[in-house]
């Protein structure tokens, strides 16, 4: 697929971006969300977190845990810092017609969770790997009964037009984006509580768009927003499960 990045005048693009953010009523500082400076800050934070997790898990045997990964694609849409989402195909047996990030289960040929996320994104969206600037991997999230770990990979895919994606309609119904400013709005934020025998937990829900974002996808999104835009008014979760596994009583939109 041809490059998704439109190599227009950098100066003109920055001026349009600044004007767009001002028109939206947001802080001018939001222009820095996808900047090189913020990228370095996020990468340093992710590297430090990964080292601490590896140190604490040295004695843990995860050989029986299946691995999956998703790409969290940061981008610019109409000069607005945004995030790409997919709506899963109705043809799928699991989590059909639910919002997710592009990704899936690791294959034998994948050398890392980053390779898994990039390969799956290419298969689902035709995303050219050369267009992806990987910032780092976030903490893996256990799914179901703890036998699957999903690792979110944070990346910037530049300026995009969703109409340029080469969508695999066997897996993806459609692709849509949400701008980061709207996702951080209190009007877009809600919570839902899941219950299971002897346990319960509360997770974020993001409203305000054509598709509701919930489940593991919303958890990953909430973590992403807190990482990339710590100065924006992101709502916090009032109650978090003490369980090490996330098993809602209804289908979850994340991919496994």
Coordinates of N, CA and C in Angstrom, one line a residue:
X1 N 0.8 -1.2 0.0 CA 0.0 0.0 0.0 C 0.9 1.2 0.0
X2 N 0.4 2.2 -0.7 CA 1.2 3.5 -0.7 C 1.2 4.1 0.6
X3 N 2.2 4.9 0.8 CA 2.4 5.6 2.1 C 1.1 6.3 2.5
X4 N 0.8 6.2 3.8 CA -0.4 7.0 4.3 C -0.1 8.4 4.6
X5 N 1.2 8.7 4.7 CA 1.6 10.0 5.1 C 1.6 11.0 4.0
X6 N 0.9 12.1 4.1 CA 0.9 13.1 3.0 C 2.1 14.1 3.3
X7 N 3.1 14.1 2.4 CA 4.3 14.9 2.7 C 4.1 16.3 2.2
X8 N 3.1 17.0 2.8 CA 2.9 18.4 2.4 C 3.8 19.3 3.2
X9 N 3.7 20.6 2.9 CA 4.6 21.5 3.6 C 4.5 21.4 5.1
X10 N 5.6 21.1 5.8 CA 5.6 21.0 7.2 C 5.1 22.2 8.0
X11 N 5.6 23.4 7.5 CA 5.2 24.6 8.1 C 3.7 24.9 8.0
X12 N 3.2 24.7 6.8 CA 1.8 24.9 6.5 C 0.9 23.9 7.4
X13 N 1.4 22.7 7.5 CA 0.7 21.7 8.3 C 0.6 22.1 9.8
X14 N 1.7 22.6 10.3 CA 1.8 23.0 11.7 C 0.9 24.2 12.0
X15 N 0.8 25.1 11.0 CA -0.1 26.3 11.2 C -1.5 25.8 11.2
X16 N -1.9 24.9 10.3 CA -3.2 24.4 10.2 C -3.6 23.7 11.5
X17 N -2.6 22.9 12.0 CA -2.9 22.1 13.2 C -3.1 23.1 14.4
X18 N -2.3 24.1 14.5 CA -2.4 25.1 15.6 C -3.8 25.8 15.5
X19 N -4.2 26.2 14.3 CA -5.5 26.8 14.1 C -6.6 25.9 14.5
X20 N -6.5 24.6 14.1 CA -7.5 23.7 14.4 C -7.7 23.4 15.9
X21 N -6.6 23.3 16.6 CA -6.6 23.1 18.1 C -7.3 24.3 18.8
X22 N -6.9 25.5 18.3 CA -7.5 26.7 18.9 C -9.0 26.8 18.7
X23 N -9.4 26.4 17.4 CA -10.8 26.5 17.1 C -11.6 25.5 17.9
X24 N -11.0 24.3 18.3 CA -11.6 23.3 19.1 C -11.7 23.7 20.6
X25 N -11.1 24.8 20.9 CA -11.1 25.3 22.3 C -10.1 24.6 23.2
X26 N -9.1 23.9 22.7 CA -8.2 23.2 23.5 C -6.9 24.1 23.7
X27 N -6.0 23.5 24.5 CA -4.8 24.2 24.8 C -3.8 24.1 23.6
X28 N -3.1 25.2 23.4 CA -2.1 25.1 22.3 C -1.1 24.0 22.6
X29 N -0.9 23.7 23.8 CA 0.1 22.7 24.2 C -0.2 21.3 23.6
X30 N -1.4 21.1 23.1 CA -1.8 19.8 22.5 C -1.1 19.6 21.2
X31 N -0.5 20.6 20.6 CA 0.2 20.4 19.4 C 1.5 19.5 19.7
X32 N 1.9 19.4 20.9 CA 3.0 18.7 21.3 C 2.8 17.2 21.6
X33 N 1.5 16.8 21.6 CA 1.2 15.4 21.9 C 2.0 14.4 21.1
X34 N 2.1 14.6 19.8 CA 2.8 13.7 18.9 C 4.1 14.3 18.5
X35 N 4.7 15.1 19.3 CA 6.0 15.7 19.0 C 7.1 14.8 19.4
X36 N 8.3 15.1 18.8 CA 9.5 14.3 19.1 C 9.8 14.3 20.6
X37 N 9.6 15.5 21.2 CA 9.8 15.6 22.7 C 8.9 14.8 23.5
X38 N 7.6 14.7 23.2 CA 6.7 13.9 23.9 C 7.0 12.4 23.7
X39 N 7.4 12.1 22.4 CA 7.8 10.7 22.1 C 8.9 10.2 23.0
X40 N 9.9 11.1 23.2 CA 11.1 10.7 24.0 C 10.6 10.5 25.5
X41 N 9.8 11.4 25.9 CA 9.3 11.3 27.3 C 8.5 10.0 27.5
X42 N 7.6 9.7 26.6 CA 6.8 8.4 26.7 C 7.7 7.2 26.6
X43 N 8.7 7.2 25.7 CA 9.6 6.1 25.5 C 10.4 5.8 26.8
X44 N 10.9 6.9 27.4 CA 11.6 6.8 28.6 C 10.7 6.2 29.7
X45 N 9.5 6.6 29.8 CA 8.6 6.1 30.8 C 8.2 4.7 30.6
X46 N 8.0 4.3 29.3 CA 7.7 2.9 29.0 C 8.9 2.0 29.3
X47 N 10.1 2.5 28.9 CA 11.3 1.7 29.2 C 11.6 1.4 30.6
X48 N 11.4 2.5 31.4 CA 11.5 2.3 32.9 C 10.5 1.4 33.5
X49 N 9.3 1.4 33.0 CA 8.2 0.6 33.5 C 8.5 -0.9 33.1
X50 N 9.0 -1.1 31.9 CA 9.3 -2.4 31.4 C 10.4 -3.1 32.2
X51 N 11.4 -2.3 32.5 CA 12.5 -2.8 33.3 C 12.1 -3.2 34.7
X52 N 11.2 -2.4 35.3 CA 10.7 -2.7 36.7 C 9.8 -4.0 36.7
X53 N 9.0 -4.1 35.6 CA 8.2 -5.3 35.5 C 9.0 -6.6 35.3
X54 N 10.0 -6.5 34.4 CA 10.9 -7.6 34.2 C 11.6 -8.1 35.4
X55 N 12.0 -7.1 36.2 CA 12.7 -7.4 37.5 C 11.8 -8.1 38.4
X56 N 10.5 -7.7 38.5 CA 9.6 -8.3 39.4 C 9.1 -9.7 39.0
X57 N 9.3 -10.0 37.7 CA 8.7 -11.2 37.1 C 9.8 -12.2 36.8
X58 N 11.0 -12.0 37.3 CA 12.1 -12.9 37.0 C 11.8 -14.4 37.4
X59 N 11.1 -14.5 38.5 CA 10.8 -15.9 39.0 C 9.5 -16.4 38.5
X60 N 8.8 -15.7 37.6 CA 7.5 -16.1 37.2 C 7.6 -16.9 35.9
X61 N 6.9 -18.0 35.8 CA 7.0 -18.8 34.6 C 5.7 -18.5 33.8
X62 N 5.9 -17.8 32.6 CA 4.8 -17.5 31.7 C 4.8 -18.4 30.5
X63 N 5.5 -19.5 30.5 CA 5.6 -20.3 29.3 C 4.3 -20.9 28.8
X64 N 3.3 -21.0 29.7 CA 2.0 -21.5 29.3 C 1.0 -20.4 28.9
X65 N 1.4 -19.2 29.0 CA 0.6 -18.1 28.7 C 0.7 -17.7 27.2
X66 N -0.5 -17.7 26.5 CA -0.5 -17.4 25.1 C -0.3 -15.9 25.0
X67 N 0.4 -15.5 23.9 CA 0.7 -14.0 23.7 C -0.1 -13.4 22.5
X68 N -0.6 -12.2 22.7 CA -1.3 -11.5 21.7 C -0.8 -10.0 21.8
X69 N -1.0 -9.3 20.8 CA -0.5 -7.9 20.8 C -1.5 -7.0 19.9
X70 N -1.6 -5.8 20.2 CA -2.4 -4.8 19.4 C -1.6 -3.6 19.2
X71 N -1.9 -2.9 18.1 CA -1.2 -1.6 17.8 C -2.2 -0.5 18.2
X72 N -1.6 0.5 19.0 CA -2.4 1.7 19.3 C -1.9 2.8 18.4
X73 N -2.6 3.0 17.3 CA -2.0 3.9 16.2 C -2.4 5.4 16.5
X74 N -1.4 6.1 17.0 CA -1.6 7.6 17.1 C -1.4 8.2 15.7
X75 N -2.1 9.3 15.4 CA -2.1 9.8 14.1 C -2.6 11.3 14.1
X76 N -2.5 11.9 12.9 CA -3.1 13.2 12.7 C -4.2 13.0 11.7
X77 N -5.4 13.5 12.0 CA -6.6 13.5 11.1 C -7.1 14.9 11.0
X78 N -7.1 15.5 9.8 CA -7.5 16.8 9.7 C -6.9 17.8 10.7
X79 N -5.6 17.6 10.8 CA -4.7 18.4 11.7 C -5.0 18.2 13.2
X80 N -5.8 17.2 13.6 CA -6.1 16.9 15.0 C -5.3 15.6 15.4
X81 N -4.6 15.7 16.5 CA -4.0 14.4 17.1 C -5.1 13.4 17.4
X82 N -5.0 12.2 16.9 CA -6.1 11.3 17.0 C -5.6 9.9 17.2
X83 N -6.5 8.9 17.3 CA -6.2 7.5 17.5 C -7.1 6.7 16.6
X84 N -6.5 5.7 16.0 CA -7.3 4.8 15.0 C -7.9 3.6 15.8
X85 N -9.1 3.3 15.4 CA -9.8 2.1 16.0 C -10.4 1.3 14.8
X86 N -10.6 0.0 15.1 CA -11.3 -0.8 14.1 C -12.6 -1.3 14.7
X87 N -13.6 -1.6 13.8 CA -14.8 -2.3 14.2 C -14.7 -3.7 13.6
X88 N -14.7 -4.7 14.5 CA -14.5 -6.0 14.1 C -15.6 -6.5 13.2
X89 N -15.3 -7.4 12.2 CA -16.3 -7.8 11.2 C -17.4 -8.7 11.9
X90 N -18.5 -8.6 11.3 CA -19.7 -9.5 11.7 C -19.4 -10.9 11.4
X91 N -18.4 -11.2 10.5 CA -18.1 -12.6 10.1 C -17.4 -13.3 11.2
X92 N -16.8 -12.6 12.1 CA -15.9 -13.3 13.1 C -16.8 -14.0 14.2
X93 N -16.2 -15.1 14.7 CA -16.9 -15.9 15.7 C -16.9 -15.3 17.1
X94 N -15.8 -14.6 17.4 CA -15.7 -13.9 18.7 C -15.7 -12.4 18.6
X95 N -16.4 -11.8 19.4 CA -16.4 -10.3 19.6 C -16.8 -9.6 18.3
X96 N -17.7 -10.2 17.5 CA -18.1 -9.6 16.2 C -18.7 -8.2 16.4
X97 N -18.4 -7.3 15.5 CA -19.0 -5.9 15.5 C -18.7 -5.1 16.8
X98 N -17.5 -5.4 17.4 CA -17.1 -4.6 18.5 C -15.8 -3.9 18.2
X99 N -15.6 -2.8 19.0 CA -14.5 -1.9 18.7 C -13.2 -2.5 19.3
X100 N -12.1 -2.4 18.6 CA -10.8 -2.9 19.0 C -9.7 -2.1 18.4
X101 N -8.5 -2.4 18.8 CA -7.3 -1.9 18.0 C -6.9 -3.0 17.1
X102 N -6.2 -2.7 16.0 CA -5.7 -3.8 15.1 C -4.7 -4.6 15.9
X103 N -4.8 -5.9 15.7 CA -3.9 -6.8 16.4 C -4.4 -8.2 16.4
X104 N -3.8 -9.1 17.1 CA -4.2 -10.5 17.3 C -3.2 -11.4 18.0
X105 N -3.4 -12.7 17.8 CA -2.5 -13.6 18.5 C -1.1 -13.7 17.8
X106 N -0.1 -14.0 18.6 CA 1.3 -14.1 18.1 C 1.3 -15.4 17.3
X107 N 2.2 -15.4 16.2 CA 2.4 -16.6 15.4 C 3.9 -17.0 15.7
X108 N 4.1 -18.3 15.2 CA 5.5 -18.8 15.5 C 6.6 -18.0 14.8
X109 N 6.3 -17.3 13.8 CA 7.3 -16.5 13.1 C 7.6 -15.1 13.7
X110 N 6.8 -14.8 14.7 CA 7.0 -13.4 15.4 C 8.1 -13.5 16.4
X111 N 9.0 -12.6 16.3 CA 10.1 -12.5 17.2 C 9.8 -11.7 18.5
X112 N 8.8 -10.9 18.4 CA 8.4 -10.1 19.5 C 6.9 -9.7 19.4
X113 N 6.4 -9.1 20.5 CA 5.0 -8.6 20.5 C 4.9 -7.4 19.5
X114 N 6.0 -6.7 19.3 CA 5.9 -5.6 18.3 C 5.7 -6.1 16.9
X115 N 6.4 -7.2 16.6 CA 6.3 -7.8 15.3 C 4.8 -8.4 15.1
X116 N 4.3 -8.9 16.2 CA 2.9 -9.4 16.1 C 1.9 -8.3 15.8
X117 N 2.1 -7.1 16.5 CA 1.1 -6.0 16.3 C 1.3 -5.4 14.9
X118 N 2.5 -5.3 14.4 CA 2.8 -4.7 13.1 C 2.3 -5.7 12.0
X119 N 2.5 -7.0 12.1 CA 2.1 -8.0 11.1 C 0.5 -8.0 11.1
X120 N -0.1 -8.0 12.2 CA -1.6 -8.0 12.2 C -2.2 -6.7 11.7
X121 N -1.5 -5.6 11.9 CA -2.0 -4.3 11.4 C -1.9 -4.3 9.9
X122 N -0.8 -4.9 9.4 CA -0.6 -4.9 8.0 C -1.7 -5.8 7.3
X123 N -2.0 -7.0 8.0 CA -3.0 -7.9 7.4 C -4.4 -7.3 7.5
X124 N -4.7 -6.5 8.5 CA -6.1 -6.0 8.7 C -6.3 -4.7 7.9
X125 N -5.3 -3.8 7.9 CA -5.5 -2.5 7.4 C -4.6 -2.2 6.2
X126 N -3.7 -3.1 5.9 CA -2.7 -2.8 4.8 C -1.7 -1.7 5.2
X127 N -1.5 -1.6 6.5 CA -0.6 -0.6 7.0 C 0.8 -0.9 6.7
X128 N 1.5 0.0 6.0 CA 2.9 -0.2 5.7 C 3.7 -0.1 6.9
X129 N 4.5 -1.1 7.2 CA 5.4 -1.0 8.4 C 6.3 0.2 8.4
X130 N 6.7 0.6 7.2 CA 7.6 1.8 7.1 C 7.0 3.1 7.5
X131 N 5.6 3.1 7.6 CA 4.9 4.2 8.0 C 4.7 4.3 9.6
X132 N 5.2 3.3 10.2 CA 4.9 3.1 11.7 C 6.1 3.5 12.5
X133 N 6.0 4.5 13.4 CA 7.1 4.9 14.3 C 6.7 4.3 15.7
X134 N 7.3 3.2 16.0 CA 7.0 2.6 17.3 C 7.6 3.3 18.5
X135 N 6.7 3.7 19.4 CA 7.2 4.4 20.6 C 7.6 3.4 21.7
X136 N 6.9 2.3 21.8 CA 7.3 1.3 22.8 C 6.1 0.4 23.1
X137 N 6.3 -0.5 24.0 CA 5.2 -1.4 24.4 C 4.8 -1.1 25.8
X138 N 3.5 -1.2 26.0 CA 2.9 -0.9 27.3 C 2.8 -2.2 28.1
X139 N 2.3 -2.2 29.3 CA 2.2 -3.3 30.1 C 1.2 -4.3 29.5
X140 N 1.6 -5.6 29.5 CA 0.6 -6.6 29.0 C -0.6 -6.7 30.0
X141 N -1.7 -7.0 29.4 CA -2.9 -7.1 30.2 C -3.5 -8.6 30.1
X142 N -3.7 -9.2 31.2 CA -4.2 -10.6 31.2 C -5.6 -10.6 30.7
X143 N -6.0 -11.6 29.9 CA -7.4 -11.7 29.4 C -8.0 -13.1 29.8
X144 N -9.3 -13.1 29.9 CA -10.0 -14.3 30.1 C -9.6 -14.9 31.4
X145 N -9.1 -16.2 31.5 CA -8.8 -16.8 32.7 C -7.3 -16.7 33.0
X146 N -6.6 -15.7 32.4 CA -5.2 -15.5 32.6 C -4.3 -16.3 31.7
X147 N -4.9 -17.0 30.7 CA -4.1 -17.8 29.8 C -3.6 -17.1 28.6
X148 N -4.1 -15.8 28.4 CA -3.7 -15.0 27.3 C -3.2 -13.6 27.9
X149 N -2.1 -13.1 27.4 CA -1.6 -11.8 27.7 C -1.6 -11.0 26.4
X150 N -2.3 -9.8 26.5 CA -2.3 -8.9 25.3 C -1.4 -7.7 25.6
X151 N -0.5 -7.4 24.7 CA 0.5 -6.3 24.9 C 0.1 -5.2 23.9
X152 N -0.2 -4.0 24.4 CA -0.5 -2.9 23.5 C 0.9 -2.3 23.1
X153 N 1.0 -2.0 21.8 CA 2.2 -1.4 21.2 C 1.8 0.1 20.8
X154 N 2.4 1.0 21.4 CA 2.1 2.4 21.1 C 3.0 2.9 19.9
X155 N 2.3 3.5 18.9 CA 3.1 3.9 17.7 C 2.4 5.1 17.1
X156 N 3.2 5.9 16.3 CA 2.7 7.0 15.6 C 2.7 6.7 14.1
X157 N 1.6 6.7 13.4 CA 1.5 6.4 12.0 C 1.4 7.7 11.1
X158 N 1.5 8.8 11.7 CA 1.6 10.1 10.9 C 0.2 10.6 10.5
X159 N 0.2 11.4 9.5 CA -1.0 12.0 9.0 C -1.7 11.0 8.1
X160 N -3.0 10.8 8.3 CA -3.7 9.7 7.6 C -5.0 10.2 7.0
X161 N -5.5 9.4 6.1 CA -6.9 9.5 5.6 C -7.4 8.1 5.7
X162 N -8.4 7.8 6.5 CA -8.9 6.4 6.7 C -9.4 5.8 5.4
X163 N -9.7 6.6 4.4 CA -10.1 6.0 3.1 C -8.9 5.4 2.4
X164 N -7.7 5.6 2.9 CA -6.5 5.0 2.2 C -6.1 3.7 2.8
X165 N -6.8 3.2 3.8 CA -6.5 1.9 4.4 C -7.0 0.8 3.4
X166 N -6.2 -0.2 3.3 CA -6.6 -1.4 2.5 C -7.2 -2.4 3.5
X167 N -8.5 -2.3 3.7 CA -9.1 -3.0 4.8 C -9.4 -4.5 4.4
X168 N -9.1 -5.4 5.3 CA -9.4 -6.8 5.1 C -10.8 -7.0 5.8
X169 N -11.8 -7.1 4.9 CA -13.2 -7.1 5.4 C -13.6 -8.4 6.0
X170 N -12.7 -9.4 5.9 CA -13.0 -10.7 6.6 C -12.8 -10.5 8.1
X171 N -12.0 -9.5 8.4 CA -11.7 -9.3 9.9 C -12.2 -7.9 10.4
X172 N -12.2 -7.0 9.5 CA -12.6 -5.6 9.9 C -13.8 -5.1 9.2
X173 N -14.8 -4.6 9.9 CA -16.0 -4.0 9.3 C -15.7 -2.6 8.8
X174 N -15.0 -1.8 9.6 CA -14.7 -0.5 9.2 C -13.6 0.1 10.1
X175 N -13.0 1.2 9.7 CA -12.0 1.9 10.5 C -12.5 3.3 10.8
X176 N -12.3 3.7 12.0 CA -12.6 5.1 12.4 C -11.6 5.7 13.3
X177 N -11.7 7.0 13.5 CA -10.7 7.6 14.4 C -11.5 8.5 15.4
X178 N -10.9 8.8 16.5 CA -11.4 9.7 17.5 C -10.2 10.7 17.9
X179 N -10.5 12.0 17.9 CA -9.4 12.9 18.2 C -9.2 12.9 19.7
X180 N -8.0 13.1 20.1 CA -7.6 12.9 21.5 C -8.3 13.9 22.4
X181 N -8.5 15.1 22.0 CA -9.1 16.1 22.8 C -10.5 15.6 23.2
X182 N -11.3 15.1 22.2 CA -12.7 14.6 22.6 C -12.6 13.4 23.5
X183 N -11.7 12.6 23.3 CA -11.6 11.4 24.2 C -11.3 11.8 25.7
X184 N -10.6 12.9 25.9 CA -10.3 13.4 27.2 C -11.4 14.2 27.8
X185 N -12.4 14.5 27.1 CA -13.5 15.3 27.6 C -14.4 14.5 28.6
X186 N -14.8 15.2 29.7 CA -15.6 14.5 30.7 C -16.9 14.0 30.1
X187 N -17.4 14.7 29.1 CA -18.7 14.2 28.4 C -18.5 12.9 27.7
X188 N -17.3 12.5 27.4 CA -17.1 11.3 26.6 C -16.8 10.1 27.6
X189 N -16.7 10.4 28.9 CA -16.2 9.4 29.8 C -17.3 8.8 30.7
X190 N -17.3 7.5 30.8 CA -18.3 6.8 31.7 C -17.6 5.6 32.3
X191 N -18.3 4.9 33.1 CA -17.7 3.7 33.7 C -18.7 2.6 33.7
X192 N -18.3 1.3 33.7 CA -19.2 0.2 33.8 C -18.5 -0.8 34.8
X193 N -19.4 -1.5 35.5 CA -18.9 -2.5 36.5 C -19.2 -3.9 36.0
X194 N -18.2 -4.7 36.0 CA -18.4 -6.2 35.7 C -18.4 -7.0 37.0
X195 N -19.1 -8.1 37.0 CA -19.1 -8.9 38.1 C -18.9 -10.4 37.7
X196 N -18.3 -11.1 38.6 CA -18.1 -12.5 38.4 C -18.1 -13.1 39.9
X197 N -18.2 -14.4 40.0 CA -18.3 -15.0 41.3 C -17.1 -14.6 42.2
X198 N -17.4 -13.9 43.3 CA -16.4 -13.5 44.3 C -15.6 -12.3 43.9
X199 N -16.0 -11.7 42.8 CA -15.1 -10.5 42.3 C -16.0 -9.6 41.5
X200 N -15.4 -8.4 41.3 CA -16.0 -7.4 40.5 C -15.0 -6.3 40.2
X201 N -15.2 -5.6 39.2 CA -14.3 -4.5 38.8 C -15.0 -3.5 37.9
X202 N -14.4 -2.3 37.9 CA -15.0 -1.2 37.1 C -14.0 -0.8 36.0
X203 N -14.5 -0.6 34.8 CA -13.6 -0.2 33.7 C -14.2 1.1 33.1
X204 N -13.3 1.8 32.3 CA -13.8 3.0 31.6 C -14.6 2.6 30.4
X205 N -15.4 3.6 30.0 CA -16.2 3.5 28.8 C -16.1 4.9 28.1
X206 N -15.8 4.9 26.8 CA -15.7 6.1 26.1 C -16.9 6.3 25.1
X207 N -17.6 7.4 25.3 CA -18.8 7.7 24.5 C -18.5 8.8 23.6
X208 N -19.6 9.4 22.9 CA -19.4 10.6 22.2 C -19.1 10.4 20.7
X209 N -18.8 9.2 20.3 CA -18.6 8.9 18.9 C -19.6 8.0 18.3
X210 N -19.5 7.5 17.1 CA -20.4 6.6 16.5 C -20.4 5.3 17.2
X211 N -19.3 4.9 17.7 CA -19.2 3.6 18.3 C -18.7 3.7 19.8
X212 N -19.3 3.0 20.7 CA -18.9 3.0 22.1 C -17.6 2.2 22.2
X213 N -16.7 2.7 23.0 CA -15.4 2.0 23.3 C -15.4 1.5 24.7
X214 N -15.3 0.2 24.9 CA -15.4 -0.4 26.2 C -14.5 -1.6 26.4
X215 N -14.6 -2.3 27.5 CA -13.8 -3.5 27.7 C -12.3 -3.2 27.7
X216 N -11.5 -4.2 27.3 CA -10.1 -4.1 27.3 C -9.6 -3.0 26.4
X217 N -10.3 -2.7 25.3 CA -9.9 -1.6 24.4 C -10.0 -0.3 25.1
X218 N -11.0 -0.1 26.0 CA -11.2 1.1 26.7 C -10.1 1.2 27.8
X219 N -9.7 0.1 28.4 CA -8.7 0.1 29.4 C -7.3 0.5 28.8
X220 N -7.0 -0.1 27.6 CA -5.8 0.3 26.9 C -5.8 1.8 26.5
X221 N -7.0 2.2 26.1 CA -7.1 3.6 25.7 C -6.9 4.6 26.8
X222 N -7.5 4.2 28.0 CA -7.4 5.1 29.2 C -5.9 5.2 29.6
X223 N -5.2 4.0 29.6 CA -3.8 4.0 29.9 C -3.0 4.9 28.9
X224 N -3.3 4.8 27.7 CA -2.6 5.5 26.6 C -2.8 7.0 26.8
X225 N -4.0 7.4 27.1 CA -4.3 8.9 27.2 C -3.5 9.4 28.4
X226 N -3.5 8.7 29.5 CA -2.7 9.1 30.7 C -1.2 9.2 30.4
X227 N -0.7 8.4 29.5 CA 0.7 8.4 29.2 C 1.0 9.5 28.2
X228 N 0.3 9.7 27.2 CA 0.7 10.6 26.1 C 0.2 12.1 26.4
X229 N -0.8 12.2 27.2 CA -1.4 13.5 27.5 C -1.7 13.7 29.0
X230 N -0.7 13.7 29.8 CA -0.9 13.7 31.3 C -1.4 15.1 31.8
X231 N -1.3 16.1 31.0 CA -1.8 17.4 31.4 C -3.2 17.7 31.0
X232 N -3.8 16.8 30.2 CA -5.2 17.0 29.8 C -6.1 16.4 30.9
X233 N -7.3 16.9 31.0 CA -8.2 16.5 32.1 C -8.9 15.1 31.9
X234 N -8.0 14.1 32.0 CA -8.5 12.7 31.8 C -9.1 12.2 33.1
X235 N -10.3 11.7 33.0 CA -11.0 11.2 34.2 C -10.4 9.9 34.7
X236 N -10.4 9.7 36.0 CA -9.8 8.5 36.6 C -10.9 7.5 36.9
X237 N -10.5 6.3 37.1 CA -11.4 5.2 37.5 C -11.6 5.2 39.0
X238 N -12.9 5.1 39.4 CA -13.2 5.1 40.8 C -12.9 3.8 41.5
X239 N -12.9 2.7 40.7 CA -12.8 1.4 41.4 C -12.1 0.5 40.4
X240 N -11.1 -0.2 40.9 CA -10.3 -1.1 40.0 C -10.4 -2.5 40.7
X241 N -10.4 -3.5 39.9 CA -10.5 -4.9 40.4 C -9.1 -5.3 41.0
X242 N -9.2 -6.1 42.0 CA -8.0 -6.7 42.7 C -7.6 -7.9 42.0
X243 N -8.4 -8.4 41.1 CA -8.1 -9.7 40.4 C -7.0 -9.5 39.4
X244 N -6.2 -10.5 39.1 CA -5.1 -10.4 38.1 C -5.6 -10.7 36.8
X245 N -6.9 -11.1 36.6 CA -7.5 -11.5 35.3 C -8.7 -10.7 35.1
X246 N -9.0 -10.3 33.9 CA -10.1 -9.6 33.5 C -11.1 -10.5 32.8
X247 N -12.2 -10.8 33.4 CA -13.2 -11.7 32.8 C -14.6 -11.2 33.0
X248 N -15.0 -10.3 32.0 CA -16.3 -9.7 32.2 C -17.5 -10.7 32.0
X249 N -18.6 -10.3 32.4 CA -19.8 -11.2 32.3 C -20.4 -11.2 30.9
X250 N -19.9 -10.2 30.1 CA -20.4 -10.1 28.7 C -19.2 -10.1 27.8
X251 N -19.4 -10.2 26.5 CA -18.3 -10.3 25.5 C -17.5 -9.0 25.6
X252 N -16.2 -9.1 25.4 CA -15.3 -8.0 25.5 C -14.8 -7.6 24.1
X253 N -14.7 -6.3 23.8 CA -14.3 -6.0 22.4 C -12.9 -6.2 22.0
X254 N -12.0 -6.5 23.0 CA -10.6 -6.6 22.7 C -10.4 -7.9 21.9
X255 N -9.3 -8.0 21.2 CA -9.0 -9.2 20.3 C -8.1 -10.2 21.0
X256 N -8.5 -11.4 20.9 CA -7.6 -12.4 21.5 C -7.5 -13.6 20.5

